[in-house]
Coordinates of C-alpha atoms in Angstrom, one line a residue:
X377 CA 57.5 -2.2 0.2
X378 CA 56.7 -0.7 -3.2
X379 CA 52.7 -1.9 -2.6
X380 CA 52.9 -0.4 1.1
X381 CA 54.1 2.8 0.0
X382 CA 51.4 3.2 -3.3
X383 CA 48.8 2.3 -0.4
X384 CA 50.4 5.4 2.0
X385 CA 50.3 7.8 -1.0
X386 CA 46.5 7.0 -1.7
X387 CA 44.4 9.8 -0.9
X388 CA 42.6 9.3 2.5
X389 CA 38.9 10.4 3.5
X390 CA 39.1 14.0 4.4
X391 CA 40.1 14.8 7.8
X392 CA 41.1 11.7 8.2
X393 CA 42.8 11.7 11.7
X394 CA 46.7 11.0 12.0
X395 CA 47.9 7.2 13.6
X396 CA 50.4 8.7 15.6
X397 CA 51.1 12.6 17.3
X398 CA 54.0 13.9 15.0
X399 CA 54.1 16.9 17.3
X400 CA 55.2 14.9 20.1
X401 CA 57.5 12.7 18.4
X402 CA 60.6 13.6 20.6
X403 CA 62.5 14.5 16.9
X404 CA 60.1 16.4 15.2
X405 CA 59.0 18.0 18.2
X406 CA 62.3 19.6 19.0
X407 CA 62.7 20.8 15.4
X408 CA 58.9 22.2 16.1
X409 CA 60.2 23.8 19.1
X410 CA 63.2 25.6 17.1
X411 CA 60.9 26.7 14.3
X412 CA 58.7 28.0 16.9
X413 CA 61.5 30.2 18.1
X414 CA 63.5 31.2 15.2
X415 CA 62.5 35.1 14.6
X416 CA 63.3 35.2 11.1
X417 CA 60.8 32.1 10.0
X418 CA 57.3 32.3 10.1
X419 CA 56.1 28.5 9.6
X420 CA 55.6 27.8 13.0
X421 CA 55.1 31.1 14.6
X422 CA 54.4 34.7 13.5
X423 CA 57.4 36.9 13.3
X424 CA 58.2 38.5 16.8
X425 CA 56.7 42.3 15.1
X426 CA 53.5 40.1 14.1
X427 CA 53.5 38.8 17.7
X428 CA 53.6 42.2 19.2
X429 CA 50.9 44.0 17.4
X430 CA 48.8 41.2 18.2
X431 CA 49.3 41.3 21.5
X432 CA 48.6 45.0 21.4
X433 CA 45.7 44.3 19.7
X434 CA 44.4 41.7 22.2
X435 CA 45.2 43.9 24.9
X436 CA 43.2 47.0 23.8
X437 CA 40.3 44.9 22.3
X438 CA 40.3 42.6 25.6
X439 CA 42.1 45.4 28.0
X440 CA 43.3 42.9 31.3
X441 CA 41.6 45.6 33.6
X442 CA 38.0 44.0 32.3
X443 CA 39.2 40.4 31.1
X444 CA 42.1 39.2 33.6
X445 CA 41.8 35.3 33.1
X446 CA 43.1 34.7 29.7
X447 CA 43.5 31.4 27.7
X448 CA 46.1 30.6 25.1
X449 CA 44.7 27.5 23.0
X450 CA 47.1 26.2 21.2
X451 CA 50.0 28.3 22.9
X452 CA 53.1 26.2 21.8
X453 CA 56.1 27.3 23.6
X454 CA 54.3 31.2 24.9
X455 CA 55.1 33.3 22.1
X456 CA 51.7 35.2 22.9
X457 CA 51.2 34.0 26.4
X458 CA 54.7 35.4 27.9
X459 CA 54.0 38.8 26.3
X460 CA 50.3 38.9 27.7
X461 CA 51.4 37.9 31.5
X462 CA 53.7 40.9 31.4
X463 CA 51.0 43.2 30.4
X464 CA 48.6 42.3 33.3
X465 CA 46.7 39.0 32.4
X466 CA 46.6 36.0 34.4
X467 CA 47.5 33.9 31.9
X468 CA 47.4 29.9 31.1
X469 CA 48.4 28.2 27.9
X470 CA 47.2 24.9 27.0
X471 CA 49.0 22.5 24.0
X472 CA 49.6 19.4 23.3
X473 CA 53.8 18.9 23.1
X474 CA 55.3 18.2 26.4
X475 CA 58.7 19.7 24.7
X476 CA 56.5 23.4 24.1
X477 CA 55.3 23.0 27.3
X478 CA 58.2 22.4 29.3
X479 CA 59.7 25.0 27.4
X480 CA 57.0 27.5 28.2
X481 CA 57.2 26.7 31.8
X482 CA 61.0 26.6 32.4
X483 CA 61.1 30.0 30.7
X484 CA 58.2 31.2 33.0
X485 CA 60.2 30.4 36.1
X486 CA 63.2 31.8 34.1
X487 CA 61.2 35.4 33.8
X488 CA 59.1 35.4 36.7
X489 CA 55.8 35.0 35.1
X490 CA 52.9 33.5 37.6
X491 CA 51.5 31.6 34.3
X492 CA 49.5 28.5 34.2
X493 CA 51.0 26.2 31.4
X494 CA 48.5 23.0 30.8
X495 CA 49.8 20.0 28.4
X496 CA 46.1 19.2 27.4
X497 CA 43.7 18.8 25.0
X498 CA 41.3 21.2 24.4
X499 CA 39.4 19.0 22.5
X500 CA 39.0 17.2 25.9
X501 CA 38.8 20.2 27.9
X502 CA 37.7 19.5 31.6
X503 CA 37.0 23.2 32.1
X504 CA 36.6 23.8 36.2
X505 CA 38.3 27.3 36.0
X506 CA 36.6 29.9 33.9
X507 CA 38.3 32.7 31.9
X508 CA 37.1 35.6 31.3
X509 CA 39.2 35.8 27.3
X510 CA 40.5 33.0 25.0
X511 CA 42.7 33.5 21.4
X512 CA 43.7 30.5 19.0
X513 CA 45.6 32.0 17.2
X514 CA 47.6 30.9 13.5
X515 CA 44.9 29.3 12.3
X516 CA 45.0 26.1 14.8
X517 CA 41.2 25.6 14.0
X518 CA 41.2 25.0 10.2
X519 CA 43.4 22.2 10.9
X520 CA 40.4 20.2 12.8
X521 CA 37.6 18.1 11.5
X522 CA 34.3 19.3 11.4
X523 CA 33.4 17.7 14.4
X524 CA 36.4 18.3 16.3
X525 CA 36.2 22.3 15.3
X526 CA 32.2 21.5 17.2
X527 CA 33.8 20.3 20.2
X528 CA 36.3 23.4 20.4
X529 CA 33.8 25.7 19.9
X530 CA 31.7 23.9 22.7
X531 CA 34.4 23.9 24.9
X532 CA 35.5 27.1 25.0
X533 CA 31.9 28.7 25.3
X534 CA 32.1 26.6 28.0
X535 CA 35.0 28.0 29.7
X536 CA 34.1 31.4 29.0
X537 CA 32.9 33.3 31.8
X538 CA 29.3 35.6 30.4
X539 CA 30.6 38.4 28.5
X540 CA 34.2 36.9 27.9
X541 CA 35.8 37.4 24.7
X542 CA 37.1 34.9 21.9
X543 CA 39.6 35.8 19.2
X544 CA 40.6 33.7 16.6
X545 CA 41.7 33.6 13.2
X546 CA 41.9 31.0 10.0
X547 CA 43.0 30.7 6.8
X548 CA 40.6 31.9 3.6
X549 CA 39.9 30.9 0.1
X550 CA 42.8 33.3 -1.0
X551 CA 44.7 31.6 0.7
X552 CA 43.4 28.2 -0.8
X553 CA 44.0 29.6 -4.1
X554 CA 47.7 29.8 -3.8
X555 CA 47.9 26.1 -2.6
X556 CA 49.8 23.9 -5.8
X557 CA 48.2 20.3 -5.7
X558 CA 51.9 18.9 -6.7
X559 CA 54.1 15.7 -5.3
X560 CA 57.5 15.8 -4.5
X561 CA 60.4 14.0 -3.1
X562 CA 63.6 14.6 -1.4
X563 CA 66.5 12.7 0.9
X564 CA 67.9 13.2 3.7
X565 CA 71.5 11.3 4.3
X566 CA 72.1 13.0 7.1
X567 CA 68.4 13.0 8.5
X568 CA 66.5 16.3 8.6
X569 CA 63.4 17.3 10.0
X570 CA 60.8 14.4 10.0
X571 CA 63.5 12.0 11.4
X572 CA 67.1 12.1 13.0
X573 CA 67.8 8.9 10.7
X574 CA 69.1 9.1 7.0
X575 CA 65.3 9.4 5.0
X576 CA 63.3 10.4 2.1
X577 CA 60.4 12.1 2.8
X578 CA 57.5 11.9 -0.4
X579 CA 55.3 14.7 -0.1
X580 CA 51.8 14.7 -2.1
X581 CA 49.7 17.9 -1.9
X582 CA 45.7 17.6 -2.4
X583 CA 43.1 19.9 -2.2
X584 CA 39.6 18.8 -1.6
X585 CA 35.9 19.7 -2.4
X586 CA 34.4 22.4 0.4
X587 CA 37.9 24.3 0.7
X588 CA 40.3 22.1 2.3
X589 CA 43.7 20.7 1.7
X590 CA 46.3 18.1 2.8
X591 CA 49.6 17.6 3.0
X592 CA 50.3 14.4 3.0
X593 CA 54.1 13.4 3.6
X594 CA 55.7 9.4 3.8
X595 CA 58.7 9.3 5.6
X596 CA 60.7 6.5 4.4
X597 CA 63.6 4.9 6.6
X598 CA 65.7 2.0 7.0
X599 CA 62.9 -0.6 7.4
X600 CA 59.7 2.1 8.6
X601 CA 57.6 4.4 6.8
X602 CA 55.1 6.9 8.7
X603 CA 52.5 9.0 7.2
X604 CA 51.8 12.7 8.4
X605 CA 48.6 14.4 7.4
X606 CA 48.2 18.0 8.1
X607 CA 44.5 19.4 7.0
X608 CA 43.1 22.4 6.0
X609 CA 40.0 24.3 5.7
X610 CA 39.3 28.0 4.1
X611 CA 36.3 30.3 5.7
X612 CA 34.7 32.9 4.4
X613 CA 33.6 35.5 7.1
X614 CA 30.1 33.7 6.8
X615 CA 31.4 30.1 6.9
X616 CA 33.2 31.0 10.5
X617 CA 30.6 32.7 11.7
X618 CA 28.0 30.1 11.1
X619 CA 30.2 27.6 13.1
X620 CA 30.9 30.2 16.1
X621 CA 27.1 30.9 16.1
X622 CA 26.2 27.3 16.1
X623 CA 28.0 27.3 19.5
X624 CA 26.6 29.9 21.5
X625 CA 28.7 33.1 20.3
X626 CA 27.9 36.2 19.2
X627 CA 30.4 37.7 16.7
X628 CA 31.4 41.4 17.8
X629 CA 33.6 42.1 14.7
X630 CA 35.7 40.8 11.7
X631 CA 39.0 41.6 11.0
X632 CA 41.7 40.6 8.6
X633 CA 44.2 39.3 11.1
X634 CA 45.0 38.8 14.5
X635 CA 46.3 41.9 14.8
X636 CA 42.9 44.0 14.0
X637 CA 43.9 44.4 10.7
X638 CA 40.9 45.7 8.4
X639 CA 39.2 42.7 6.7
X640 CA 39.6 42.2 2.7
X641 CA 38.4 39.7 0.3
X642 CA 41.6 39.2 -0.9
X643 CA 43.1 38.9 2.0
X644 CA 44.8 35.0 2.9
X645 CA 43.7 35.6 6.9
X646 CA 40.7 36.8 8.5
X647 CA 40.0 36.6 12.3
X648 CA 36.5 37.1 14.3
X649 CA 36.0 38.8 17.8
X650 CA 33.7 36.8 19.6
X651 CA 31.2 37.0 22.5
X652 CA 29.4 34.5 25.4
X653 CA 26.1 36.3 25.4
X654 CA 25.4 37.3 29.1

């Protein structure tokens, strides 16, 4: 056990790609789900005042009058998509965890909301509709590879009707610079987060050369041990723009946040408004 678990807490390749989906897990993805949806934490989701501006934001920079088919990548359980069918959009939200799907949906049906929820991968995306806006937004794309962040790109320029609109925001060196490279442990008698079963959970915290991190936790149980990675990259305004570019876009403006914030160096967040040429 001792040599298996020195071999988990080795430092992998970067991006190296989890073994298994931890955000379907059918624990971890109902403490996901409550994260998501607790209004006083902000791991999962932004803070419901964050959500709002925005959605404000969205909906004067991308007013549902002129962009009606809207996408939410990455939309968990509709924080943003919810809020943006009641303001006009046709809406549909596409994730990965049945749990934030279902959840989306049954509270849909629960509101009266006519919005299209997708459990998909947009890294996969078989795009017959076309939309005329798309957000990602919390920094979903500094959590993908390279490559993968190439495929998203793709797809969504894809999907984009000529003219539509792409906002989406990441993570920046500032940001990077308050990341501590540190390990840790702690137990879990009573089970906790990563597993319903009494566990420790080792967590080792790395940062890489070209601006990325990991966290890298080992969840130890009675007779298992999984391994979560969750990556990281930092972009500068240039760096993002050079990957939106390389697929097709033309950037309209560059904010600090999602919510149209003015952009600063020092800032942790930026965010780009993007366009499909005509």
């Amino acid at each position: 056990m001792l040599k298996a678990l020195l071999r988990a807490l080795e430092p992998p390749v970067v991006f190296e790609p989890n073994t298994e989906p931890f955000w379907d897990d059918d624990h971890i993805s109902k403490q996901m789900l409550a994260a998501h949806l607790d209004p006083a934490f902000s791991g999962a989701s932004r803070t419901p005042g964050v959500i709002d501006a925005s959605v404000a934001f969205i909906a004067n920079t991308m007013p549902p009058a002129e962009y009606p088919r809207l996408w939410d990548f990455g939309c968990g359980p509709g924080l943003y998509t919810s809020r943006l069918a009641r303001l006009g959009y046709a809406a549909t939200g596409l994730d990965l965890s049945r749990r934030s799907i279902a959840f989306a949906a049954a509270q849909a049906e629960l509101d009266g909301l006519a919005i299209s929820y997708r459990r998909e991968n947009y890294l996969e995306l078989d795009a017959h509709e076309v939309c005329d806006a798309a957000i990602l937004i919390y920094c979903d794309y500094g959590a993908l590879s390279p490559e993968n962040r190439g495929m998203l790109m793709g797809n969504i320029h894809r999907a984009l009707a000529p003219g539509g609109h792409f906002l989406l925001d990441v993570f920046t060196p500032a940001k990077l610079a308050g990341f501590r490279e540190e390990q840790s442990w702690r137990r879990f008698p009573a089970g906790g987060f990563w597993s319903e079963k009494p566990h420790l959970a080792l967590q080792n915290n790395l940062k890489y050369p070209g601006r990325v991190s990991l966290e890298q936790t080992v969840v130890l149980t009675e007779g298992e041990m999984k391994t979560t990675l969750i990556w990281n990259q930092y972009f500068t305004p240039q760096a993002l723009a050079k990957e939106a570019e390389a697929a097709g876009f033309t950037v309209l403006a560059l904010y600090g946040d999602a919510a149209g914030a003015p952009y600063a160096e020092d800032g942790e967040t930026l965010a780009l408004l993007l366009e499909k040429p005509r």
